CSV table of C-alpha atoms in Angstrom, one decimal:
chain,number,residue,atom,x,y,z
A,1,MET,CA,89.3,-66.2,76.6
A,2,VAL,CA,86.0,-66.5,78.5
A,3,ALA,CA,86.0,-69.4,81.1
A,4,MET,CA,82.6,-71.0,81.6
A,5,LEU,CA,81.8,-72.7,85.0
A,6,LEU,CA,79.0,-75.3,84.9
A,7,THR,CA,77.4,-76.2,88.1
A,8,VAL,CA,75.6,-79.6,88.2
A,9,ILE,CA,72.8,-79.8,90.7
A,10,SER,CA,71.8,-83.2,91.7
A,11,ILE,CA,68.4,-83.8,93.4
A,12,SER,CA,68.1,-87.1,95.3
A,13,TYR,CA,64.5,-88.4,95.3
A,14,SER,CA,63.5,-90.8,98.1
A,15,LEU,CA,60.9,-93.4,97.5
A,16,GLU,CA,58.6,-95.2,99.9
A,17,ILE,CA,56.7,-98.3,98.8
A,18,TRP,CA,53.7,-99.7,100.7
A,19,HIS,CA,53.4,-103.4,100.5
A,20,PHE,CA,50.4,-105.3,101.9
A,21,TYR,CA,50.7,-109.0,102.3
A,22,GLY,CA,49.1,-111.9,104.3
A,23,ALA,CA,50.9,-114.2,106.6
A,24,GLY,CA,50.8,-117.7,105.0
A,25,CYS,CA,50.1,-116.3,101.5
A,26,GLY,CA,52.6,-118.2,99.2
A,27,HIS,CA,52.5,-115.4,96.6
A,28,CYS,CA,53.4,-112.9,99.3
A,29,SER,CA,56.3,-114.9,100.6
A,30,ARG,CA,57.6,-115.3,97.0
A,31,MET,CA,57.6,-111.5,96.7
A,32,GLU,CA,59.7,-110.9,99.7
A,33,PRO,CA,63.2,-111.6,98.1
A,34,PHE,CA,62.3,-109.1,95.3
A,35,LEU,CA,61.4,-106.5,97.9
A,36,GLU,CA,64.7,-107.0,99.7
A,37,TYR,CA,66.5,-106.7,96.5
A,38,LEU,CA,64.9,-103.3,95.7
A,39,GLU,CA,65.7,-102.1,99.3
A,40,GLU,CA,69.4,-103.1,98.8
A,41,LYS,CA,69.9,-102.1,95.1
A,42,TYR,CA,68.0,-98.8,95.2
A,43,ASN,CA,68.0,-97.9,98.8
A,44,VAL,CA,64.2,-97.5,98.9
A,45,THR,CA,62.0,-97.8,101.9
A,46,VAL,CA,59.4,-100.7,101.8
A,47,LYS,CA,56.8,-100.5,104.4
A,48,ARG,CA,55.2,-103.9,105.0
A,49,TYR,CA,51.7,-104.3,106.3
A,50,GLU,CA,50.4,-107.8,107.3
A,51,VAL,CA,46.6,-107.7,106.7
A,52,TYR,CA,45.3,-111.2,107.6
A,53,PHE,CA,45.7,-111.1,111.3
A,54,ASN,CA,46.2,-107.3,111.9
A,55,ALA,CA,42.9,-105.3,111.9
A,56,SER,CA,44.5,-101.9,111.8
A,57,ASN,CA,46.7,-102.8,108.8
A,58,ASN,CA,43.7,-104.3,107.0
A,59,GLU,CA,41.9,-101.0,107.6
A,60,LEU,CA,44.9,-99.1,106.3
A,61,PHE,CA,44.8,-101.4,103.2
A,62,GLN,CA,41.2,-100.6,102.6
A,63,LYS,CA,41.6,-96.8,103.0
A,64,THR,CA,44.8,-96.9,100.7
A,65,ALA,CA,43.0,-98.8,98.0
A,66,GLN,CA,40.1,-96.3,98.2
A,67,ALA,CA,42.6,-93.4,98.0
A,68,TYR,CA,44.1,-94.9,94.8
A,69,GLY,CA,40.5,-95.3,93.3
A,70,THR,CA,40.5,-99.0,93.5
A,71,GLU,CA,39.2,-101.9,95.6
A,72,VAL,CA,41.1,-104.5,97.6
A,73,ARG,CA,41.5,-107.3,95.2
A,74,GLY,CA,43.9,-109.6,97.2
A,75,VAL,CA,47.5,-109.7,98.3
A,76,PRO,CA,50.3,-109.1,97.7
A,77,THR,CA,49.4,-105.5,96.7
A,78,THR,CA,52.1,-102.9,96.3
A,79,PHE,CA,51.5,-99.2,96.1
A,80,ILE,CA,54.2,-96.9,94.4
A,81,ASP,CA,53.4,-93.5,93.2
A,82,THR,CA,50.0,-93.4,91.6
A,83,ASN,CA,50.4,-97.1,90.7
A,84,VAL,CA,48.9,-100.3,92.3
A,85,TYR,CA,50.4,-103.6,91.5
A,86,VAL,CA,48.3,-106.7,92.6
A,87,GLY,CA,49.9,-110.2,92.6
A,88,GLU,CA,53.3,-111.7,92.2
A,89,SER,CA,54.9,-112.6,88.9
A,90,GLU,CA,58.1,-111.7,86.8
A,91,GLU,CA,56.0,-109.3,84.8
A,92,ILE,CA,54.8,-107.4,87.9
A,93,GLU,CA,58.3,-107.3,89.4
A,94,ASN,CA,59.6,-105.8,86.1
A,95,GLN,CA,56.9,-103.2,86.1
A,96,ILE,CA,57.7,-102.4,89.8
A,97,GLU,CA,61.4,-102.1,89.2
A,98,LYS,CA,60.8,-99.8,86.1
A,99,LYS,CA,58.6,-97.7,88.3
A,100,VAL,CA,61.2,-97.5,91.1
A,101,ILE,CA,63.8,-96.4,88.6
A,102,SER,CA,61.6,-93.7,87.2
A,103,CYS,CA,60.7,-92.4,90.7
A,104,LEU,CA,64.3,-92.2,91.8
A,105,LYS,CA,65.1,-90.2,88.7
A,106,GLY,CA,62.0,-87.8,88.7
A,107,GLY,CA,60.2,-88.2,92.0
A,108,CYS,CA,56.9,-89.7,92.9
A,109,VAL,CA,54.0,-89.3,95.1
A,110,SER,CA,54.1,-91.2,98.3
A,111,PRO,CA,51.3,-93.5,99.4
A,112,ALA,CA,50.9,-91.4,102.6
A,113,ASP,CA,50.4,-88.4,100.5
A,114,MET,CA,47.9,-90.2,98.3
A,115,LEU,CA,46.0,-91.3,101.4
A,116,SER,CA,46.0,-87.8,102.8
A,117,GLY,CA,45.0,-86.2,99.6
A,118,ASN,CA,48.3,-84.2,99.4
A,119,GLU,CA,49.7,-85.6,96.2
A,120,THR,CA,53.1,-84.0,96.2
A,121,ILE,CA,56.3,-85.4,94.9
A,122,SER,CA,58.6,-86.6,97.6
A,123,TYR,CA,62.2,-86.0,97.5
A,124,ASP,CA,65.4,-85.9,99.7
A,125,ASN,CA,68.8,-83.5,99.2
A,126,ASN,CA,46.5,-106.6,87.0
A,127,GLN,CA,45.5,-108.9,89.3
A,128,ASN,CA,47.8,-112.0,88.7
A,129,ASN,CA,49.0,-114.6,91.3
A,130,SER,CA,47.4,-113.1,94.4
A,131,CYS,CA,45.9,-114.4,97.5
A,132,LEU,CA,42.4,-113.3,98.7
């Protein structure tokens, strides 16, 4: 009798989300509980950048949008993989969560890599309801 040994290799992908918001923006503040939910449920990293009162964050926002081939259209704006989500709504949250799940299963390009032009998958062992 021949015994077969199967080895399952599990690759764990990490995910970094960049989220640009404005202090005092109602749509932005309504997005915060959802971002916290993603961090807790999926163990993802959400980097938050306030752009109304922080000039360097605003500059990063402009450069990131340019790297993604788009323009700044308002906040909140969230960058995941090669996708940009502008605004806050249940539909946008559903799209973001689906993208998070997809990235954790198969890997995604990080916003930092998009910005640097090094679009590699990172791994580890609509403009609705936005503020201008």
